[in-house]
């Protein structure tokens, strides 16, 4: 929810109300469902308790094991290709008018402040929840507006939903009946998998750049 998307989404009032209501119930994001930013003090209080301004999940589960296709048509094994690196995983879509571009812009800005060596040790992975419209070319171009090193992945809707569910996220809601400008309700958090795994840190929409600046060095060297 900030840099505006390249395409506006036109909804009928009835569909907008219906999707927004479902999204609110499931904790999803949509262009009709704004997620309030966490208070700065909440993030700082978390940091005092856990060392991270994001939400620490000390579940010791390994990073997910899935294979999807990148924008060049090559298979990418998430677990093996990000092993030993900080992986920041997000599910969204390029027609998103708010949450997706804000997350990507924030990560791109903070990444530029890191050293070259630190940048090489992190991967930002964007999995599209809208493979019908997010072609490889569109996904590459859209991510390139933020950082050309950001990785875009595609799979079938069923594959992507299955991965989200395995991570404890709700499946996407695609209102394709609304026509070509349909919206997609999707989980709004970035999931951080530090090197060595053992825990995850969740960054909801509204995470500030200052919070990323605080946490990224700690995530790179936990």
mmCIF file of C-alpha atoms in Angstrom:
data_model
loop_
_atom_site.group_PDB
_atom_site.id
_atom_site.type_symbol
_atom_site.label_atom_id
_atom_site.label_comp_id
_atom_site.label_asym_id
_atom_site.label_seq_id
_atom_site.Cartn_x
_atom_site.Cartn_y
_atom_site.Cartn_z
ATOM 1 C CA UNK A 1 0.000 0.000 0.000
ATOM 2 C CA UNK A 2 2.005 2.899 -1.290
ATOM 3 C CA UNK A 3 3.758 3.306 -4.566
ATOM 4 C CA UNK A 4 0.679 3.039 -6.698
ATOM 5 C CA UNK A 5 0.336 0.114 -9.065
ATOM 6 C CA UNK A 6 0.571 0.497 -12.798
ATOM 7 C CA UNK A 7 -3.011 -0.603 -13.283
ATOM 8 C CA UNK A 8 -6.056 0.465 -11.311
ATOM 9 C CA UNK A 9 -8.551 -2.192 -10.339
ATOM 10 C CA UNK A 10 -12.171 -1.455 -11.047
ATOM 11 C CA UNK A 11 -14.653 -3.263 -8.873
ATOM 12 C CA UNK A 12 -18.389 -3.173 -8.669
ATOM 13 C CA UNK A 13 -19.530 -2.143 -5.216
ATOM 14 C CA UNK A 14 -21.010 -5.547 -4.523
ATOM 15 C CA UNK A 15 -17.865 -7.474 -5.384
ATOM 16 C CA UNK A 16 -15.640 -5.054 -3.496
ATOM 17 C CA UNK A 17 -17.684 -5.445 -0.328
ATOM 18 C CA UNK A 18 -17.771 -9.222 -0.663
ATOM 19 C CA UNK A 19 -14.042 -9.664 -1.242
ATOM 20 C CA UNK A 20 -13.079 -7.140 1.421
ATOM 21 C CA UNK A 21 -15.281 -8.904 3.953
ATOM 22 C CA UNK A 22 -13.816 -12.311 3.179
ATOM 23 C CA UNK A 23 -10.305 -10.889 3.255
ATOM 24 C CA UNK A 24 -10.916 -9.285 6.636
ATOM 25 C CA UNK A 25 -12.196 -12.541 8.075
ATOM 26 C CA UNK A 26 -9.220 -14.527 6.790
ATOM 27 C CA UNK A 27 -6.586 -11.960 7.576
ATOM 28 C CA UNK A 28 -5.856 -11.423 3.893
ATOM 29 C CA UNK A 29 -4.916 -8.294 2.020
ATOM 30 C CA UNK A 30 -6.755 -6.803 -0.917
ATOM 31 C CA UNK A 31 -7.013 -3.383 -2.434
ATOM 32 C CA UNK A 32 -10.246 -2.959 -0.468
ATOM 33 C CA UNK A 33 -8.794 -4.225 2.806
ATOM 34 C CA UNK A 34 -6.249 -1.956 4.390
ATOM 35 C CA UNK A 35 -4.044 -3.469 7.088
ATOM 36 C CA UNK A 36 -3.141 -0.994 9.763
ATOM 37 C CA UNK A 37 0.574 -0.502 10.303
ATOM 38 C CA UNK A 38 1.916 -1.744 13.620
ATOM 39 C CA UNK A 39 2.837 0.941 16.107
ATOM 40 C CA UNK A 40 6.522 1.738 16.213
ATOM 41 C CA UNK A 41 6.546 1.058 19.938
ATOM 42 C CA UNK A 42 5.212 -2.439 19.336
ATOM 43 C CA UNK A 43 8.128 -3.229 17.028
ATOM 44 C CA UNK A 44 10.600 -1.748 19.470
ATOM 45 C CA UNK A 45 9.078 -3.687 22.347
ATOM 46 C CA UNK A 46 9.431 -6.890 20.334
ATOM 47 C CA UNK A 47 13.078 -6.043 19.719
ATOM 48 C CA UNK A 48 13.675 -5.627 23.441
ATOM 49 C CA UNK A 49 12.133 -9.033 24.074
ATOM 50 C CA UNK A 50 13.493 -11.038 21.124
ATOM 51 C CA UNK A 51 16.125 -8.911 19.376
ATOM 52 C CA UNK A 52 13.901 -8.539 16.302
ATOM 53 C CA UNK A 53 11.326 -5.913 15.416
ATOM 54 C CA UNK A 54 9.524 -8.497 13.330
ATOM 55 C CA UNK A 55 7.470 -11.274 14.917
ATOM 56 C CA UNK A 56 9.788 -14.118 15.941
ATOM 57 C CA UNK A 57 8.550 -17.683 15.416
ATOM 58 C CA UNK A 58 11.010 -19.948 17.190
ATOM 59 C CA UNK A 59 9.569 -23.126 15.678
ATOM 60 C CA UNK A 60 12.859 -24.643 14.470
ATOM 61 C CA UNK A 61 11.162 -25.852 11.281
ATOM 62 C CA UNK A 62 13.333 -25.992 8.145
ATOM 63 C CA UNK A 63 12.665 -23.566 5.360
ATOM 64 C CA UNK A 64 10.002 -24.861 2.969
ATOM 65 C CA UNK A 65 10.909 -27.343 0.280
ATOM 66 C CA UNK A 66 9.298 -26.385 -3.022
ATOM 67 C CA UNK A 67 10.279 -25.948 -6.660
ATOM 68 C CA UNK A 68 8.808 -23.244 -8.900
ATOM 69 C CA UNK A 69 9.828 -21.627 -12.187
ATOM 70 C CA UNK A 70 11.722 -18.341 -12.390
ATOM 71 C CA UNK A 71 11.228 -15.632 -15.026
ATOM 72 C CA UNK A 72 13.817 -17.281 -17.295
ATOM 73 C CA UNK A 73 11.916 -20.563 -17.297
ATOM 74 C CA UNK A 74 14.401 -22.324 -15.018
ATOM 75 C CA UNK A 75 13.378 -24.411 -12.024
ATOM 76 C CA UNK A 76 14.338 -22.948 -8.662
ATOM 77 C CA UNK A 77 14.463 -25.167 -5.591
ATOM 78 C CA UNK A 78 13.741 -22.765 -2.755
ATOM 79 C CA UNK A 79 15.404 -24.783 -0.009
ATOM 80 C CA UNK A 80 18.610 -25.692 -1.815
ATOM 81 C CA UNK A 81 18.993 -22.432 -3.748
ATOM 82 C CA UNK A 82 18.679 -20.286 -0.626
ATOM 83 C CA UNK A 83 20.620 -22.575 1.720
ATOM 84 C CA UNK A 84 23.077 -20.615 3.840
ATOM 85 C CA UNK A 85 21.468 -17.315 2.869
ATOM 86 C CA UNK A 86 18.858 -15.026 4.339
ATOM 87 C CA UNK A 87 15.705 -15.659 2.312
ATOM 88 C CA UNK A 88 12.873 -13.124 2.370
ATOM 89 C CA UNK A 89 9.763 -14.774 0.929
ATOM 90 C CA UNK A 90 6.611 -12.943 -0.147
ATOM 91 C CA UNK A 91 3.464 -13.959 -2.023
ATOM 92 C CA UNK A 92 1.755 -11.249 -4.050
ATOM 93 C CA UNK A 93 0.917 -10.067 -7.553
ATOM 94 C CA UNK A 94 2.134 -7.330 -9.860
ATOM 95 C CA UNK A 95 -1.286 -5.701 -10.300
ATOM 96 C CA UNK A 96 -1.469 -5.135 -6.536
ATOM 97 C CA UNK A 97 -2.075 -1.432 -5.912
ATOM 98 C CA UNK A 98 -0.571 -1.175 -2.473
ATOM 99 C CA UNK A 99 0.878 -3.911 -0.244
ATOM 100 C CA UNK A 100 3.143 -5.590 -2.798
ATOM 101 C CA UNK A 101 4.876 -2.488 -4.187
ATOM 102 C CA UNK A 102 5.341 -1.044 -0.703
ATOM 103 C CA UNK A 103 7.032 -4.204 0.588
ATOM 104 C CA UNK A 104 9.279 -4.431 -2.483
ATOM 105 C CA UNK A 105 10.196 -0.736 -2.389
ATOM 106 C CA UNK A 106 11.067 -0.916 1.309
ATOM 107 C CA UNK A 107 13.246 -3.989 0.857
ATOM 108 C CA UNK A 108 14.994 -2.493 -2.164
ATOM 109 C CA UNK A 109 15.770 0.733 -0.300
ATOM 110 C CA UNK A 110 17.137 -1.029 2.772
ATOM 111 C CA UNK A 111 19.111 -3.528 0.695
ATOM 112 C CA UNK A 112 21.001 -0.664 -0.945
ATOM 113 C CA UNK A 113 22.277 0.358 2.484
ATOM 114 C CA UNK A 114 23.912 -3.039 3.030
ATOM 115 C CA UNK A 115 27.449 -3.880 2.009
ATOM 116 C CA UNK A 116 27.986 -5.781 -1.247
ATOM 117 C CA UNK A 117 28.967 -8.842 0.768
ATOM 118 C CA UNK A 118 25.769 -8.639 2.820
ATOM 119 C CA UNK A 119 23.661 -8.188 -0.304
ATOM 120 C CA UNK A 120 25.151 -11.359 -1.763
ATOM 121 C CA UNK A 121 24.037 -13.285 1.299
ATOM 122 C CA UNK A 122 20.353 -12.461 0.982
ATOM 123 C CA UNK A 123 17.635 -13.354 -1.519
ATOM 124 C CA UNK A 124 14.296 -11.643 -1.963
ATOM 125 C CA UNK A 125 11.853 -14.155 -3.441
ATOM 126 C CA UNK A 126 8.518 -12.936 -4.840
ATOM 127 C CA UNK A 127 6.042 -15.718 -5.659
ATOM 128 C CA UNK A 128 3.123 -14.546 -7.755
ATOM 129 C CA UNK A 129 -0.322 -15.520 -6.552
ATOM 130 C CA UNK A 130 -1.681 -14.446 -9.948
ATOM 131 C CA UNK A 131 0.050 -16.598 -12.584
ATOM 132 C CA UNK A 132 -2.742 -15.964 -15.108
ATOM 133 C CA UNK A 133 -1.696 -12.342 -15.579
ATOM 134 C CA UNK A 134 1.831 -12.317 -14.170
ATOM 135 C CA UNK A 135 3.693 -13.615 -17.201
ATOM 136 C CA UNK A 136 7.456 -14.128 -16.878
ATOM 137 C CA UNK A 137 8.059 -10.918 -18.816
ATOM 138 C CA UNK A 138 5.700 -8.857 -16.688
ATOM 139 C CA UNK A 139 7.071 -10.317 -13.463
ATOM 140 C CA UNK A 140 10.652 -9.579 -14.530
ATOM 141 C CA UNK A 141 9.871 -6.011 -15.543
ATOM 142 C CA UNK A 142 7.824 -5.265 -12.443
ATOM 143 C CA UNK A 143 10.432 -6.590 -10.012
ATOM 144 C CA UNK A 144 13.159 -4.830 -11.987
ATOM 145 C CA UNK A 145 11.534 -1.531 -11.078
ATOM 146 C CA UNK A 146 12.633 -2.225 -7.508
ATOM 147 C CA UNK A 147 15.770 -4.366 -7.768
ATOM 148 C CA UNK A 148 16.994 -6.463 -10.686
ATOM 149 C CA UNK A 149 18.265 -9.105 -8.255
ATOM 150 C CA UNK A 150 14.831 -9.780 -6.791
ATOM 151 C CA UNK A 151 13.713 -13.263 -7.838
ATOM 152 C CA UNK A 152 10.262 -13.804 -9.324
ATOM 153 C CA UNK A 153 8.719 -17.272 -9.248
ATOM 154 C CA UNK A 154 5.659 -18.745 -10.917
ATOM 155 C CA UNK A 155 3.645 -21.913 -10.560
ATOM 156 C CA UNK A 156 0.070 -22.996 -11.017
ATOM 157 C CA UNK A 157 -2.532 -21.461 -8.738
ATOM 158 C CA UNK A 158 -2.898 -24.828 -7.015
ATOM 159 C CA UNK A 159 0.852 -25.139 -6.455
ATOM 160 C CA UNK A 160 1.174 -21.648 -5.025
ATOM 161 C CA UNK A 161 -1.855 -22.080 -2.769
ATOM 162 C CA UNK A 162 -0.446 -25.366 -1.497
ATOM 163 C CA UNK A 163 2.847 -23.687 -0.584
ATOM 164 C CA UNK A 164 1.062 -20.869 1.219
ATOM 165 C CA UNK A 165 -1.051 -23.313 3.194
ATOM 166 C CA UNK A 166 2.053 -25.296 4.169
ATOM 167 C CA UNK A 167 3.469 -22.092 5.661
ATOM 168 C CA UNK A 168 0.341 -21.437 7.673
ATOM 169 C CA UNK A 169 -0.883 -18.744 5.281
ATOM 170 C CA UNK A 170 -4.375 -18.715 3.771
ATOM 171 C CA UNK A 171 -4.738 -19.505 0.108
ATOM 172 C CA UNK A 172 -5.237 -16.597 -2.267
ATOM 173 C CA UNK A 173 -8.696 -15.348 -3.216
ATOM 174 C CA UNK A 174 -8.902 -14.582 -6.930
ATOM 175 C CA UNK A 175 -12.063 -12.747 -7.956
ATOM 176 C CA UNK A 176 -11.717 -13.678 -11.626
ATOM 177 C CA UNK A 177 -15.466 -13.241 -12.150
ATOM 178 C CA UNK A 178 -14.879 -9.481 -11.869
ATOM 179 C CA UNK A 179 -13.282 -9.451 -15.309
ATOM 180 C CA UNK A 180 -9.711 -8.814 -16.462
ATOM 181 C CA UNK A 181 -9.043 -6.235 -13.734
ATOM 182 C CA UNK A 182 -9.850 -8.650 -10.902
ATOM 183 C CA UNK A 183 -8.204 -8.309 -7.511
ATOM 184 C CA UNK A 184 -6.352 -10.992 -5.582
ATOM 185 C CA UNK A 185 -6.658 -11.265 -1.822
ATOM 186 C CA UNK A 186 -3.371 -12.588 -0.436
ATOM 187 C CA UNK A 187 -1.339 -12.836 2.753
ATOM 188 C CA UNK A 188 0.406 -9.541 3.447
ATOM 189 C CA UNK A 189 3.521 -10.564 5.364
ATOM 190 C CA UNK A 190 7.133 -11.134 4.367
ATOM 191 C CA UNK A 191 8.615 -14.284 5.907
ATOM 192 C CA UNK A 192 12.322 -14.179 6.763
ATOM 193 C CA UNK A 193 14.330 -17.418 6.882
ATOM 194 C CA UNK A 194 17.764 -16.657 8.374
ATOM 195 C CA UNK A 195 20.874 -18.681 7.466
ATOM 196 C CA UNK A 196 20.902 -21.949 9.358
ATOM 197 C CA UNK A 197 17.136 -21.840 9.864
ATOM 198 C CA UNK A 198 15.906 -22.770 13.337
ATOM 199 C CA UNK A 199 13.436 -19.889 13.416
ATOM 200 C CA UNK A 200 11.454 -17.513 11.227
ATOM 201 C CA UNK A 201 10.591 -13.847 11.544
ATOM 202 C CA UNK A 202 7.349 -12.417 10.171
ATOM 203 C CA UNK A 203 7.088 -8.855 8.862
ATOM 204 C CA UNK A 204 3.487 -7.673 8.429
ATOM 205 C CA UNK A 205 2.422 -4.911 6.131
ATOM 206 C CA UNK A 206 3.289 -1.615 7.800
ATOM 207 C CA UNK A 207 6.819 -2.693 8.733
ATOM 208 C CA UNK A 208 8.896 0.468 8.470
ATOM 209 C CA UNK A 209 12.239 0.838 6.749
ATOM 210 C CA UNK A 210 13.753 1.634 10.146
ATOM 211 C CA UNK A 211 12.552 -1.764 11.377
ATOM 212 C CA UNK A 212 14.143 -3.497 8.388
ATOM 213 C CA UNK A 213 17.356 -1.547 8.953
ATOM 214 C CA UNK A 214 17.384 -2.744 12.542
ATOM 215 C CA UNK A 215 16.645 -6.388 11.740
ATOM 216 C CA UNK A 216 18.453 -7.197 8.485
ATOM 217 C CA UNK A 217 21.989 -7.248 9.954
ATOM 218 C CA UNK A 218 20.715 -9.489 12.764
ATOM 219 C CA UNK A 219 18.958 -11.773 10.313
ATOM 220 C CA UNK A 220 22.113 -12.083 8.218
ATOM 221 C CA UNK A 221 24.176 -13.025 11.282
ATOM 222 C CA UNK A 222 21.745 -14.468 13.838
#
